[in-house]
Coordinates of C-alpha atoms in Angstrom, one line a residue:
M1 CA 0.0 0.0 0.0
K2 CA 1.3 3.4 -0.9
A3 CA 2.1 5.5 2.1
M4 CA 0.2 8.8 2.5
S5 CA 2.6 11.8 2.5
L6 CA 2.2 14.7 4.9
A7 CA 1.2 18.1 3.5
P8 CA 4.2 20.4 2.8
A9 CA 4.7 23.0 5.4
S10 CA 3.9 25.7 2.8
W11 CA 0.4 24.3 2.6
L12 CA -0.4 24.5 6.3
P13 CA -1.7 28.1 6.3
L14 CA -4.1 27.2 3.5
L15 CA -5.3 24.1 5.4
V16 CA -5.9 26.3 8.5
L17 CA -7.9 28.8 6.4
A18 CA -9.9 26.0 4.7
G19 CA -10.8 24.6 8.1
A20 CA -11.7 27.9 9.6
L21 CA -14.0 28.8 6.7
A22 CA -15.6 25.4 6.5
W23 CA -18.9 26.3 8.0
T24 CA -22.5 26.1 6.9
P25 CA -24.8 29.1 7.4
A26 CA -27.6 28.3 9.8
R27 CA -31.2 28.1 8.8
A28 CA -33.2 31.4 8.9
T29 CA -34.9 30.4 12.2
D30 CA -31.7 29.4 13.9
V31 CA -29.2 32.2 13.0
A32 CA -27.9 33.9 16.1
C33 CA -30.8 33.5 18.4
G34 CA -33.3 34.2 15.7
A35 CA -31.7 37.3 14.1
P36 CA -32.8 38.1 10.6
V37 CA -30.5 36.4 8.0
E38 CA -30.1 39.6 6.0
A39 CA -28.6 41.3 9.1
M40 CA -25.8 38.8 9.1
E41 CA -24.7 39.5 5.5
A42 CA -21.4 41.4 5.6
A43 CA -19.3 42.7 2.8
P44 CA -15.8 41.1 2.3
M45 CA -13.5 41.4 5.2
A46 CA -9.9 41.2 3.8
G47 CA -8.2 41.6 7.2
V48 CA -10.1 38.8 8.8
F49 CA -9.7 36.6 5.8
A50 CA -5.9 37.1 5.9
A51 CA -5.8 36.4 9.6
L52 CA -7.6 33.1 9.2
S53 CA -4.9 32.0 6.7
H54 CA -2.4 32.2 9.5
T55 CA -2.6 31.4 13.2
D56 CA -4.2 34.3 15.0
L57 CA -7.1 36.7 14.7
R58 CA -6.7 40.0 16.7
I59 CA -9.9 42.1 17.4
L60 CA -10.0 45.5 19.0
V61 CA -13.3 46.6 20.5
V62 CA -14.0 50.2 21.5
G63 CA -17.3 51.5 22.9
S64 CA -19.2 52.6 25.9
A65 CA -21.1 50.9 28.8
S66 CA -22.2 47.7 27.0
T67 CA -18.6 46.6 26.4
Q68 CA -17.9 46.6 30.1
G69 CA -21.0 45.1 31.7
G70 CA -24.2 46.7 30.7
G71 CA -26.3 45.0 33.4
T72 CA -24.9 41.6 32.9
S73 CA -23.7 39.2 35.7
G74 CA -20.1 40.2 35.1
R75 CA -17.4 40.9 32.5
A76 CA -17.3 37.3 31.3
A77 CA -21.0 37.7 30.2
T78 CA -20.4 40.8 28.0
W79 CA -20.7 40.5 24.3
P80 CA -17.0 41.1 23.6
E81 CA -16.0 38.3 26.0
R82 CA -18.6 36.0 24.6
L83 CA -17.5 36.9 21.0
Q84 CA -14.0 35.7 21.7
S85 CA -15.3 32.4 23.0
V86 CA -17.8 31.9 20.1
L87 CA -15.2 32.8 17.4
A88 CA -12.5 30.7 19.0
E89 CA -14.7 27.6 18.7
R90 CA -15.6 28.4 15.1
V91 CA -12.1 29.1 13.8
A92 CA -9.9 26.7 15.7
P93 CA -7.0 26.1 15.5
V94 CA -6.7 29.8 14.8
T95 CA -6.4 31.6 18.1
V96 CA -8.7 34.7 18.8
A97 CA -7.7 37.6 21.0
V98 CA -10.2 40.4 21.8
E99 CA -8.9 43.6 23.4
V100 CA -11.6 45.8 24.8
F101 CA -11.4 49.5 25.6
G102 CA -14.7 50.9 26.8
R103 CA -16.1 53.1 29.5
R104 CA -19.5 54.4 30.4
G105 CA -20.3 57.8 28.8
T106 CA -17.6 57.8 26.2
T107 CA -18.3 59.4 22.8
A108 CA -17.0 58.9 19.3
S109 CA -14.2 61.5 20.0
D110 CA -13.1 59.5 23.0
H111 CA -13.0 56.3 20.9
A112 CA -11.1 57.9 18.1
R113 CA -8.3 58.9 20.5
I114 CA -8.2 55.3 21.8
L115 CA -8.0 53.9 18.3
A116 CA -5.2 56.3 17.4
E117 CA -3.2 55.1 20.5
Q118 CA -4.1 51.4 20.5
A119 CA -4.4 50.3 16.8
P120 CA -0.7 50.9 16.0
R121 CA 0.3 48.8 19.1
L122 CA -2.2 45.9 18.6
R123 CA -2.2 45.8 14.8
P124 CA -5.8 44.4 14.8
H125 CA -7.3 42.5 11.9
L126 CA -10.7 43.8 12.9
I127 CA -12.0 46.8 14.8
I128 CA -15.5 46.8 16.2
W129 CA -16.6 50.3 17.1
Q130 CA -19.7 50.5 19.2
L131 CA -21.1 54.1 19.3
G132 CA -24.1 56.3 18.9
T133 CA -26.0 55.7 22.2
V134 CA -24.2 58.4 24.2
E135 CA -24.4 60.9 21.4
A136 CA -28.1 60.3 20.9
A137 CA -28.9 60.5 24.7
R138 CA -27.0 63.7 25.0
G139 CA -28.2 65.2 21.8
L140 CA -24.6 65.8 20.5
P141 CA -24.1 67.1 17.0
V142 CA -24.8 64.1 14.7
E143 CA -22.7 65.5 11.8
E144 CA -19.6 65.8 14.2
M145 CA -20.0 62.2 15.2
A146 CA -20.1 61.1 11.5
E147 CA -17.1 63.3 10.7
T148 CA -15.1 61.9 13.6
V149 CA -15.8 58.4 12.4
Q150 CA -14.8 59.1 8.8
E151 CA -11.6 60.8 9.9
A152 CA -10.6 58.0 12.3
V153 CA -11.3 55.2 9.8
A154 CA -9.4 57.1 7.1
R155 CA -6.4 57.3 9.4
L156 CA -6.6 53.6 10.2
H157 CA -6.8 52.7 6.5
A158 CA -3.9 55.0 5.7
V159 CA -1.7 53.0 8.0
R160 CA -3.2 49.5 7.9
G161 CA -4.9 49.5 4.5
E162 CA -6.9 46.3 3.9
R163 CA -5.1 44.5 6.8
T164 CA -7.7 46.0 9.2
D165 CA -11.5 45.7 8.7
V166 CA -13.7 48.2 10.6
V167 CA -17.3 47.4 11.7
L168 CA -19.4 50.1 13.3
M169 CA -22.1 48.9 15.8
D170 CA -25.1 51.2 16.2
P171 CA -27.1 51.7 19.4
Q172 CA -29.0 49.0 21.2
F173 CA -32.7 49.0 20.6
S174 CA -34.5 50.8 23.5
R175 CA -38.1 52.2 23.7
F176 CA -36.9 54.7 26.2
L177 CA -34.1 56.0 24.0
R178 CA -36.4 56.1 21.0
G179 CA -39.0 58.0 23.0
N180 CA -36.5 60.6 24.3
A181 CA -34.0 61.1 21.5
D182 CA -33.9 61.4 17.8
V183 CA -32.0 58.1 17.6
D184 CA -32.9 57.4 13.9
S185 CA -30.8 60.4 12.9
Y186 CA -27.8 59.0 14.6
R187 CA -28.4 55.6 13.0
D188 CA -28.8 57.1 9.6
W189 CA -25.5 59.1 9.9
L190 CA -23.6 56.1 11.1
R191 CA -24.8 54.3 8.0
I192 CA -23.6 57.2 5.9
A193 CA -20.3 57.3 7.8
A194 CA -19.7 53.6 7.3
A195 CA -20.4 53.8 3.5
A196 CA -18.3 56.9 3.1
S197 CA -15.3 55.5 5.0
G198 CA -15.2 52.0 3.7
A199 CA -16.3 50.6 7.1
Q200 CA -19.3 48.3 7.6
L201 CA -22.4 48.7 9.8
F202 CA -23.6 46.0 12.2
S203 CA -27.1 47.1 13.1
R204 CA -27.5 46.1 16.7
W205 CA -30.7 48.3 16.8
A206 CA -32.4 46.3 14.0
I207 CA -31.4 42.9 15.4
M208 CA -32.5 43.7 18.9
R209 CA -35.8 45.3 17.6
H210 CA -36.5 42.0 15.8
W211 CA -35.9 40.1 19.0
V212 CA -38.4 42.4 20.9
E213 CA -41.0 42.3 18.1
T214 CA -40.8 38.5 17.9
D215 CA -40.9 38.0 21.7
R216 CA -37.5 36.5 21.9
L217 CA -35.6 38.9 24.1
D218 CA -37.0 42.1 25.7
L219 CA -34.7 43.4 28.4
E220 CA -36.7 46.5 29.1
R221 CA -39.8 44.5 30.0
A222 CA -38.0 41.7 31.8
P223 CA -39.1 41.2 35.4
T224 CA -36.6 42.7 37.8
A225 CA -35.6 39.3 39.2
Q226 CA -34.8 38.0 35.7
R227 CA -33.2 41.1 34.3
V228 CA -29.6 40.0 34.8
A229 CA -30.2 36.6 33.3
V230 CA -32.0 38.3 30.3
A231 CA -29.0 40.7 29.9
D232 CA -26.6 37.7 29.9
R233 CA -28.7 36.0 27.2
L234 CA -28.9 39.3 25.2
H235 CA -25.1 39.7 25.2
D236 CA -24.6 36.1 24.3
C237 CA -27.0 36.4 21.3
L238 CA -25.3 39.6 20.2
A239 CA -22.0 37.8 20.3
Q240 CA -23.4 35.0 18.2
A241 CA -24.8 37.5 15.7
M242 CA -21.5 39.4 15.5
A243 CA -19.6 36.1 15.0
E244 CA -22.0 35.2 12.2
F245 CA -21.5 38.6 10.6
I246 CA -17.7 38.3 10.8
M247 CA -17.7 34.8 9.3
S248 CA -19.9 36.0 6.5
G249 CA -17.4 38.7 5.7
A250 CA -14.4 36.4 6.0
Q251 CA -16.0 33.9 3.6
R252 CA -16.4 36.7 1.1
G253 CA -13.0 38.1 1.8
R254 CA -9.8 38.1 -0.1
L255 CA -6.1 38.6 0.7
P256 CA -5.1 42.3 0.9
R257 CA -3.1 43.9 -1.8
N258 CA 0.6 44.5 -1.1

């Protein structure tokens, strides 16, 4: 019997990539706790695609309160922490490292300064930028927020090019926020900023609204005794949805140009 030869070392990155991307999209009713399938469809993510052809995927998360706790049982239950776990299972043997820089009450300007400091150090393949809630709640100038985003993403791409993908995450759905702020304007401008800068938009608002309207997850109307458990479930579902979004982009990705 002819012996089976081992794959040459030069093939190993391609084998890792093939394994990481060998996934089957879930059925419409099963995707990310019931999120709409169309919300999971990302544009190509060249940075993530390239990372999955090697051995590690580095993600930088910036944002406000929900990155640090947001009513959950603890940091381990937050969506960035859960995202690291979910992705690590899906892309093994590629390792996943998620660095989080977030604080309650921070704005796009605060986040832009963090990105300017941390992105050169961490050299992330993917940046997830959660913003808009603080701006909407405070009624801050929406055009300034959009301009800050575009300038920050332009600086990132000038240095990192296609080696870093950027995903903007809009506000979480809230009846209270909707009733007390012009949140739609901030969501619209984030969509414009994403398109103008070459970033992508992950619509947390649309996904969470779908969960509320289909009676899957409704944090605002959860009984007090169950609120922490519902918050944990919400963050876990957001992590699953974001992982689905990222894998969709990676599957459509391509290696960056030199």
